[in-house]
Amino acid sequence: MPSPRYWREVPSRYRLEAARCLGCGKVAFPARRVCPHCRGERWENTALSQQGKIITATVVRVAPAEFTMEAPYAVAVVETPEGARLMAQVADCDPATVQPGMEVSLEFRLLRQEGHGGILCYGHKAVPAG
Amino acid sequence: MRDVAIVAAGMTPFGELWHASLRDLCVEAAMEALKNAKTDQVDALFVGNMSGGQFVGQEHLGPLFADQLGMSGVAAMRVESACASGGTALRAAFAEIASGLSETALVVGVEKMTDATDVTEILATAADQENEVYHGITFPGLYALIARAHMQAYGTTEEDLSWVSVKNHKQGALNPKAQFRREVTVEEVMSSSMVSDPLRLLHCSPVSDGAAAVLLCPLKEAKKYTDRPVKILASGLATDSMALADRRELASLDAVERSARKAYKMAGMGPQNMQVAEVHDCFAIAEICCVEALGLVEKGKAGSAARTGYTALGGCIPVNTSGGLKSKGHPVGATGVAQAIEIFEQLREEAGERQVEGARIGLTQNMGGSGASSVVHIFQKV
Ligand SMILES: [Zn+2]
C-alpha cells in the first residue's frame, strides 16, 4: 500500500477531509459519493475539527501482526463536533483509563509500518484533551 | 412462490480437524445429507464460505465441490457474506426452490480455518479495511466496543457476559458435534485472559474447522426424501453500515432487527411465537444484542437473560441449544447452515438431551462482520 492504495486515502487520513451533504446537512467521513442518510449526491468539502468525545472504547490486547509491538493499546469511536464518528487509537495515556465521555484531541501520528519494506503509514490518533 | 422444505442434513463434528482438508469437510457433510435423503442427484449446489481464498488459497468452490461430489455439470455457486455466508447460502437455495428454478438444492456451509496462520487478519477482512482495520482494531475489539456501549446504555456487566458463555457451554456439552463439550463456571470465564476489554477469551467463539449441509426441495415433494420434513416459513436478509462508527446506535444491531422484521412479516408471526432459537453468539455480547434485536428479550434487558435461565434450555425461549458458536465452534461459513440443522433436529425431535419439548416453530439468525449483515430464517414442523 505504498502506492495508489495508500495515497488515495491521504486526504482523509492526513487532513481529516470530510464532506457535508447539501441535502440533509450530515457530515460523511471520509467523503463519499452517495449520502448514506438521504442518498443525496451534492456535497461541500469540510474538514473535521481536531477534537472530539469518546463514544465507546476498548483495549486491544491480542493485536494483529503489524501492531503486536504496540499492544496493549486503546481503540475508540470518537465523535467530532461536526457529528462525524471515526475509529482511532487513543495514545499518550494508560489505555485502561480510556472511557466513554472522555474529551480528546486528534493528532497526526505514525500508525504502523506495513509489509517487508516497512512502509510508514500515517493518520490520526486521539490523545486526552488538555 | 412455492413452499420449501428441508428434507435432510449432514454435518461434520466442529473442531480442530487436522486430518481433514476444505474439500474433505465439504464432501463429508454433503454425502451424509444426500445419503439421509437416499438420493445422489441435485439440481443446484450452493456453497456458504467466507474465505477459502485466504484461509487455504482456494476460490471457485462451486465447481470444485460439484466435482468432488461427482456432480460436475450441476449448477453450483459460492455465496459470501462473511460469517453470515452459510445462512445467506441457505437463503439463496430457498429462493432457488421457491421460484421453481430448481427442484432440489444442496446447501453446504464450510470453513477450514486451522490451516491458516493469520486467522485474526483474515477475519478482520469482514470489517472496513480502510477505516477500521487500518487503525489496529480486531474482531474481538469491534465487539468489545459494542459491549462497552451496551454496558454504558443498559448497565450490562462483565458477569452478565460471562453467563452467556456458561449457558452455551452447558448446552454444548450435550452436543456430540460440539468443539468444546464441557461446562465452564462463571469464575473460569471471568478469570480467563483479557482479549479486548471487556471481552475475555471465554467470551469469544473459537477458531474451528467444519462443514454442514442441508437438502432443500418443494414441500409437496418432500415425502420422497423423508417422512419428517421441516418447512422453511420465512427468510429475511438485511444490512447495516459497514463501519461500526456509522451505526445509528452502537449498542443495537439494526441489521438483525431489520432481517427479523422481514422474516416475521413473511411468516405472519412474531417473536412470541418462537419456541427455540439459534443466534449468532460469536462473542457473548453478540447473543445479548441479537436476542434483543430479534425481540426475544426486551431491549436493554438481555444482560440477565442467560443468568436467570430465561434463554437457557428449559427457559421461556431456549437460545443456542446446540452450544452456539461459543461451545459448538464457529467455522464461519458453516455456522449458518449448522444453526439450521440444530432447528431441523429440534423440530424433528432428534435433539436428544438438548430437546426442547414440543417445539414446533424455531428461528435461526446468522450475522456477518460486526453486524453489517444478518439473515434470519423461521422453520415449522410439518
Ligand atoms: Zn444527506
GROMACS .gro file of C-alpha atoms in nm, chain A residues 1 5-6 9 13 30 32 55-65 67 73 75-77 85-89 98-100 111-112 121-122 124, chain B residues 120-121 129-138 140-142 144-149 152 194-199 241 244-250:
model
   72
    1MET     CA    1   0.000   0.000   0.000
    5ARG     CA    2  -0.397   0.237  -0.242
    6TYR     CA    3  -0.218   0.442   0.024
    9GLU     CA    4  -0.670   0.780   0.134
   13ARG     CA    5  -0.607   1.034   0.688
   30PRO     CA    6  -1.436   1.000   0.475
   32ARG     CA    7  -1.822   0.953  -0.034
   55ILE     CA    8  -1.838   0.727   2.244
   56THR     CA    9  -1.704   0.380   2.323
   57ALA     CA   10  -1.359   0.230   2.375
   58THR     CA   11  -1.167  -0.093   2.424
   59VAL     CA   12  -0.811  -0.205   2.492
   60VAL     CA   13  -0.676  -0.436   2.223
   61ARG     CA   14  -0.451  -0.689   2.400
   62VAL     CA   15  -0.435  -0.956   2.128
   63ALA     CA   16  -0.328  -0.749   1.828
   64PRO     CA   17  -0.288  -0.811   1.454
   65ALA     CA   18   0.070  -0.893   1.346
   67PHE     CA   19   0.052  -0.397   1.577
   73TYR     CA   20  -0.341  -0.013   2.305
   75VAL     CA   21  -0.908   0.198   2.029
   76ALA     CA   22  -1.216   0.420   2.040
   77VAL     CA   23  -1.504   0.552   1.836
   85ARG     CA   24  -1.772   0.949   1.401
   86LEU     CA   25  -1.442   0.776   1.334
   87MET     CA   26  -1.227   0.500   1.474
   88ALA     CA   27  -0.891   0.591   1.623
   89GLN     CA   28  -0.630   0.463   1.861
   98VAL     CA   29  -0.990   0.542   2.826
   99GLN     CA   30  -1.366   0.557   2.884
  100PRO     CA   31  -1.682   0.677   2.709
  111LEU     CA   32   0.019   0.443   1.290
  112ARG     CA   33   0.228   0.148   1.176
  121CYS     CA   34   0.156   0.456   0.747
  122TYR     CA   35   0.028   0.780   0.899
  124HIS     CA   36  -0.466   1.049   1.335
  250THR     CA   37  -0.707  -1.269   1.311
  251GLU     CA   38  -0.616  -1.074   0.997
  259GLN     CA   39  -1.025  -0.221   0.589
  260GLU     CA   40  -0.958   0.147   0.519
  261ASN     CA   41  -1.135   0.298   0.818
  262GLU     CA   42  -1.127   0.036   1.093
  263VAL     CA   43  -0.863  -0.232   1.037
  264TYR     CA   44  -0.609   0.037   0.938
  265HIS     CA   45  -0.622   0.162   1.297
  266GLY     CA   46  -0.541  -0.176   1.452
  267ILE     CA   47  -0.887  -0.295   1.551
  268THR     CA   48  -0.961  -0.669   1.562
  270PRO     CA   49  -1.296  -0.911   1.936
  271GLY     CA   50  -1.212  -0.538   1.951
  272LEU     CA   51  -1.518  -0.440   1.746
  274ALA     CA   52  -1.576  -0.510   2.274
  275LEU     CA   53  -1.670  -0.161   2.153
  276ILE     CA   54  -2.032  -0.279   2.122
  277ALA     CA   55  -2.012  -0.439   2.468
  278ARG     CA   56  -1.888  -0.116   2.627
  279ALA     CA   57  -2.171   0.077   2.461
  282GLN     CA   58  -2.294   0.223   2.923
  324MET     CA   59  -0.844  -1.049   2.853
  325VAL     CA   60  -0.855  -1.031   2.472
  326SER     CA   61  -1.008  -0.687   2.422
  327ASP     CA   62  -1.162  -0.520   2.727
  328PRO     CA   63  -1.420  -0.619   2.846
  329LEU     CA   64  -1.414  -0.940   2.637
  371SER     CA   65  -2.339   0.035   0.777
  374LEU     CA   66  -1.921   0.049   1.344
  375ALA     CA   67  -1.869   0.426   1.377
  376ASP     CA   68  -2.152   0.487   1.127
  377ARG     CA   69  -2.417   0.291   1.320
  378ARG     CA   70  -2.733   0.462   1.444
  379GLU     CA   71  -2.666   0.336   1.794
  380LEU     CA   72  -2.362   0.133   1.899
   0.00000   0.00000   0.00000
